Amino acid sequence: MSDGFQIKYFHSLQVVVSSSNEESSSLVIGCLLPLTDAEQQLSEIKETCYEGKSKKIQLSWTPQVRASCDQTVFSIYKGVRTFDLCQKHRLLITGGMDKLIRLWNPHYSGKPTGILKGHSAPIISIRISSEDNQIFSVSTDCTVKY
């Protein structure tokens, strides 16, 4: 895990979630975009490889900005260093430099549904155990809480 940045793909929800130290975009949940241009390019690359040609392939695909309706942006004090998402419980949890664990409805970025206190150092890892209905967190001082 790098300093203050994490990214995960949740296949069951077809979303990509990323975090940052930026307060205005601390966590972003984004829908996957159609891959029509990328699929076409992959097809062209496969054709070139199978034909044994050594020509250079000009990639024309450019990243697209996701529409605001296709993403949920969370603004969180001091940003988010770690997060987890549980589809079973419809729960998003975040942790970071402010030593707080925030519980969220993943579809609403307004305010957290709950805040857990107890760490005395920044939180660096957090996980939801949907089988046990528990949250596990680790802080920089090696304290584990659940």
PDB file of C-alpha atoms in Angstrom:
ATOM      1  CA  MET A   1       0.000   0.000   0.000  1.00  0.00           C
ATOM      2  CA  SER A   2       1.386   3.389  -0.924  1.00  0.00           C
ATOM      3  CA  ASP A   3       1.102   6.564   1.107  1.00  0.00           C
ATOM      4  CA  GLY A   4      -2.478   7.741   1.025  1.00  0.00           C
ATOM      5  CA  PHE A   5      -3.645   6.020  -2.128  1.00  0.00           C
ATOM      6  CA  GLN A   6      -5.574   2.858  -2.746  1.00  0.00           C
ATOM      7  CA  ILE A   7      -7.582   1.507  -5.665  1.00  0.00           C
ATOM      8  CA  LYS A   8      -9.805  -1.590  -5.840  1.00  0.00           C
ATOM      9  CA  TYR A   9     -12.095  -3.145  -8.398  1.00  0.00           C
ATOM     10  CA  PHE A  10     -15.291  -4.721  -7.034  1.00  0.00           C
ATOM     11  CA  HIS A  11     -16.443  -7.178  -9.704  1.00  0.00           C
ATOM     12  CA  SER A  12     -19.803  -7.938  -8.064  1.00  0.00           C
ATOM     13  CA  LEU A  13     -20.745  -4.241  -8.180  1.00  0.00           C
ATOM     14  CA  GLN A  14     -18.922  -3.414 -11.451  1.00  0.00           C
ATOM     15  CA  VAL A  15     -17.241  -0.391  -9.822  1.00  0.00           C
ATOM     16  CA  VAL A  16     -13.753   0.925  -9.269  1.00  0.00           C
ATOM     17  CA  VAL A  17     -13.083   2.646  -5.945  1.00  0.00           C
ATOM     18  CA  SER A  18     -10.075   4.892  -5.370  1.00  0.00           C
ATOM     19  CA  SER A  19      -8.872   6.962  -2.448  1.00  0.00           C
ATOM     20  CA  SER A  20      -6.552   9.919  -2.003  1.00  0.00           C
ATOM     21  CA  ASN A  21      -5.260  12.465   0.510  1.00  0.00           C
ATOM     22  CA  GLU A  22      -7.238  15.178  -1.300  1.00  0.00           C
ATOM     23  CA  GLU A  23     -10.105  16.313   0.912  1.00  0.00           C
ATOM     24  CA  SER A  24     -12.367  17.283  -2.013  1.00  0.00           C
ATOM     25  CA  SER A  25     -12.070  13.870  -3.691  1.00  0.00           C
ATOM     26  CA  SER A  26     -11.041  11.607  -0.825  1.00  0.00           C
ATOM     27  CA  LEU A  27     -12.891   8.614  -2.206  1.00  0.00           C
ATOM     28  CA  VAL A  28     -14.478   8.048  -5.607  1.00  0.00           C
ATOM     29  CA  ILE A  29     -16.755   5.163  -6.534  1.00  0.00           C
ATOM     30  CA  GLY A  30     -17.022   5.001 -10.313  1.00  0.00           C
ATOM     31  CA  CYS A  31     -19.016   2.852 -12.708  1.00  0.00           C
ATOM     32  CA  LEU A  32     -17.108   1.125 -15.468  1.00  0.00           C
ATOM     33  CA  LEU A  33     -17.287   2.827 -18.834  1.00  0.00           C
ATOM     34  CA  PRO A  34     -18.001   1.048 -22.117  1.00  0.00           C
ATOM     35  CA  LEU A  35     -14.833  -0.290 -23.705  1.00  0.00           C
ATOM     36  CA  THR A  36     -15.787  -0.059 -27.394  1.00  0.00           C
ATOM     37  CA  ASP A  37     -12.641   1.843 -28.462  1.00  0.00           C
ATOM     38  CA  ALA A  38     -10.378  -0.352 -26.343  1.00  0.00           C
ATOM     39  CA  GLU A  39     -11.999  -3.522 -27.694  1.00  0.00           C
ATOM     40  CA  GLN A  40     -11.384  -2.341 -31.260  1.00  0.00           C
ATOM     41  CA  GLN A  41      -7.731  -1.626 -30.488  1.00  0.00           C
ATOM     42  CA  LEU A  42      -7.256  -5.041 -28.879  1.00  0.00           C
ATOM     43  CA  SER A  43      -8.695  -6.628 -31.992  1.00  0.00           C
ATOM     44  CA  GLU A  44      -6.242  -4.687 -34.192  1.00  0.00           C
ATOM     45  CA  ILE A  45      -3.304  -5.655 -31.948  1.00  0.00           C
ATOM     46  CA  LYS A  46      -4.291  -9.346 -32.082  1.00  0.00           C
ATOM     47  CA  GLU A  47      -4.560  -9.208 -35.890  1.00  0.00           C
ATOM     48  CA  THR A  48      -1.110  -7.647 -36.174  1.00  0.00           C
ATOM     49  CA  CYS A  49       0.445 -10.210 -33.816  1.00  0.00           C
ATOM     50  CA  TYR A  50      -1.127 -13.212 -35.562  1.00  0.00           C
ATOM     51  CA  GLU A  51      -0.077 -11.986 -39.000  1.00  0.00           C
ATOM     52  CA  GLY A  52       3.506 -11.642 -37.777  1.00  0.00           C
ATOM     53  CA  LYS A  53       3.744  -8.044 -38.902  1.00  0.00           C
ATOM     54  CA  SER A  54       6.207  -5.777 -37.184  1.00  0.00           C
ATOM     55  CA  LYS A  55       4.431  -2.517 -37.970  1.00  0.00           C
ATOM     56  CA  LYS A  56       3.901   0.019 -35.238  1.00  0.00           C
ATOM     57  CA  ILE A  57       0.349   0.342 -33.979  1.00  0.00           C
ATOM     58  CA  GLN A  58      -0.965   3.842 -33.386  1.00  0.00           C
ATOM     59  CA  LEU A  59      -3.235   3.811 -30.354  1.00  0.00           C
ATOM     60  CA  SER A  60      -6.030   6.323 -30.718  1.00  0.00           C
ATOM     61  CA  TRP A  61      -7.925   5.608 -27.528  1.00  0.00           C
ATOM     62  CA  THR A  62      -7.966   8.431 -24.983  1.00  0.00           C
ATOM     63  CA  PRO A  63      -9.309   8.262 -21.441  1.00  0.00           C
ATOM     64  CA  GLN A  64     -12.801   9.634 -21.005  1.00  0.00           C
ATOM     65  CA  VAL A  65     -13.998  11.728 -18.099  1.00  0.00           C
ATOM     66  CA  ARG A  66     -16.673   9.875 -16.173  1.00  0.00           C
ATOM     67  CA  ALA A  67     -20.046  11.640 -16.064  1.00  0.00           C
ATOM     68  CA  SER A  68     -21.050  12.880 -12.617  1.00  0.00           C
ATOM     69  CA  CYS A  69     -24.056  10.527 -12.659  1.00  0.00           C
ATOM     70  CA  ASP A  70     -21.652   7.564 -13.064  1.00  0.00           C
ATOM     71  CA  GLN A  71     -19.668   8.276  -9.897  1.00  0.00           C
ATOM     72  CA  THR A  72     -20.030   9.117  -6.230  1.00  0.00           C
ATOM     73  CA  VAL A  73     -17.421  11.449  -4.741  1.00  0.00           C
ATOM     74  CA  PHE A  74     -16.802  11.581  -0.989  1.00  0.00           C
ATOM     75  CA  SER A  75     -15.157  14.590   0.673  1.00  0.00           C
ATOM     76  CA  ILE A  76     -13.507  13.565   3.943  1.00  0.00           C
ATOM     77  CA  TYR A  77     -11.340  15.584   6.325  1.00  0.00           C
ATOM     78  CA  LYS A  78      -7.635  14.751   5.764  1.00  0.00           C
ATOM     79  CA  GLY A  79      -8.548  12.308   2.950  1.00  0.00           C
ATOM     80  CA  VAL A  80      -8.817   8.531   2.921  1.00  0.00           C
ATOM     81  CA  ARG A  81      -5.886   6.184   3.274  1.00  0.00           C
ATOM     82  CA  THR A  82      -7.783   2.874   3.321  1.00  0.00           C
ATOM     83  CA  PHE A  83     -11.301   1.605   2.657  1.00  0.00           C
ATOM     84  CA  ASP A  84     -13.431  -1.488   2.173  1.00  0.00           C
ATOM     85  CA  LEU A  85     -16.832  -2.096   0.653  1.00  0.00           C
ATOM     86  CA  CYS A  86     -19.328  -4.821   1.565  1.00  0.00           C
ATOM     87  CA  GLN A  87     -22.160  -5.497  -0.857  1.00  0.00           C
ATOM     88  CA  LYS A  88     -23.926  -7.854   1.576  1.00  0.00           C
ATOM     89  CA  HIS A  89     -24.338  -5.128   4.195  1.00  0.00           C
ATOM     90  CA  ARG A  90     -24.362  -2.193   1.736  1.00  0.00           C
ATOM     91  CA  LEU A  91     -21.571  -0.670   3.750  1.00  0.00           C
ATOM     92  CA  LEU A  92     -18.503   1.380   2.869  1.00  0.00           C
ATOM     93  CA  ILE A  93     -15.891   2.018   5.552  1.00  0.00           C
ATOM     94  CA  THR A  94     -13.024   4.501   5.402  1.00  0.00           C
ATOM     95  CA  GLY A  95     -10.000   5.257   7.567  1.00  0.00           C
ATOM     96  CA  GLY A  96      -7.124   7.682   7.424  1.00  0.00           C
ATOM     97  CA  MET A  97      -4.938  10.290   9.042  1.00  0.00           C
ATOM     98  CA  ASP A  98      -7.641  11.614  11.380  1.00  0.00           C
ATOM     99  CA  LYS A  99      -7.757   8.240  13.247  1.00  0.00           C
ATOM    100  CA  LEU A 100     -11.506   7.780  12.658  1.00  0.00           C
ATOM    101  CA  ILE A 101     -13.393   4.950  10.980  1.00  0.00           C
ATOM    102  CA  ARG A 102     -16.358   6.258   9.053  1.00  0.00           C
ATOM    103  CA  LEU A 103     -19.281   4.074   7.991  1.00  0.00           C
ATOM    104  CA  TRP A 104     -21.128   5.126   4.818  1.00  0.00           C
ATOM    105  CA  ASN A 105     -24.002   4.198   2.597  1.00  0.00           C
ATOM    106  CA  PRO A 106     -21.942   3.686  -0.600  1.00  0.00           C
ATOM    107  CA  HIS A 107     -24.621   5.416  -2.689  1.00  0.00           C
ATOM    108  CA  TYR A 108     -24.764   8.612  -0.628  1.00  0.00           C
ATOM    109  CA  SER A 109     -21.723  10.783  -0.006  1.00  0.00           C
ATOM    110  CA  GLY A 110     -23.349  13.448   2.145  1.00  0.00           C
ATOM    111  CA  LYS A 111     -22.629  12.314   5.691  1.00  0.00           C
ATOM    112  CA  PRO A 112     -21.398   9.077   7.237  1.00  0.00           C
ATOM    113  CA  THR A 113     -23.983   6.840   8.898  1.00  0.00           C
ATOM    114  CA  GLY A 114     -21.597   6.334  11.808  1.00  0.00           C
ATOM    115  CA  ILE A 115     -18.155   7.168  13.166  1.00  0.00           C
ATOM    116  CA  LEU A 116     -15.992   4.827  15.238  1.00  0.00           C
ATOM    117  CA  LYS A 117     -13.297   6.276  17.495  1.00  0.00           C
ATOM    118  CA  GLY A 118     -10.530   4.539  19.375  1.00  0.00           C
ATOM    119  CA  HIS A 119      -7.287   4.605  17.385  1.00  0.00           C
ATOM    120  CA  SER A 120      -4.559   6.926  18.648  1.00  0.00           C
ATOM    121  CA  ALA A 121      -2.608   6.859  15.351  1.00  0.00           C
ATOM    122  CA  PRO A 122      -3.571   7.101  11.639  1.00  0.00           C
ATOM    123  CA  ILE A 123      -5.403   4.074  10.228  1.00  0.00           C
ATOM    124  CA  ILE A 124      -3.489   2.247   7.491  1.00  0.00           C
ATOM    125  CA  SER A 125      -5.655  -0.807   6.838  1.00  0.00           C
ATOM    126  CA  ILE A 126      -9.312  -1.636   7.272  1.00  0.00           C
ATOM    127  CA  ARG A 127     -11.445  -4.672   6.341  1.00  0.00           C
ATOM    128  CA  ILE A 128     -15.050  -5.803   6.701  1.00  0.00           C
ATOM    129  CA  SER A 129     -15.703  -9.429   7.604  1.00  0.00           C
ATOM    130  CA  SER A 130     -19.220  -9.927   6.271  1.00  0.00           C
ATOM    131  CA  GLU A 131     -19.373 -13.479   7.683  1.00  0.00           C
ATOM    132  CA  ASP A 132     -18.635 -12.309  11.249  1.00  0.00           C
ATOM    133  CA  ASN A 133     -20.269  -8.871  10.929  1.00  0.00           C
ATOM    134  CA  GLN A 134     -17.039  -7.289  12.161  1.00  0.00           C
ATOM    135  CA  ILE A 135     -14.706  -4.499  11.105  1.00  0.00           C
ATOM    136  CA  PHE A 136     -10.950  -4.898  11.555  1.00  0.00           C
ATOM    137  CA  SER A 137      -8.573  -1.938  11.488  1.00  0.00           C
ATOM    138  CA  VAL A 138      -4.827  -1.412  11.886  1.00  0.00           C
ATOM    139  CA  SER A 139      -3.107   1.874  12.708  1.00  0.00           C
ATOM    140  CA  THR A 140       0.468   3.081  12.170  1.00  0.00           C
ATOM    141  CA  ASP A 141       1.352   2.244  15.785  1.00  0.00           C
ATOM    142  CA  CYS A 142       0.525  -1.441  15.000  1.00  0.00           C
ATOM    143  CA  THR A 143      -2.701  -1.398  17.032  1.00  0.00           C
ATOM    144  CA  VAL A 144      -5.364  -3.771  15.735  1.00  0.00           C
ATOM    145  CA  LYS A 145      -8.995  -3.091  16.630  1.00  0.00           C
ATOM    146  CA  TYR A 146     -12.162  -5.026  15.842  1.00  0.00           C
TER     147      TYR A 146
END
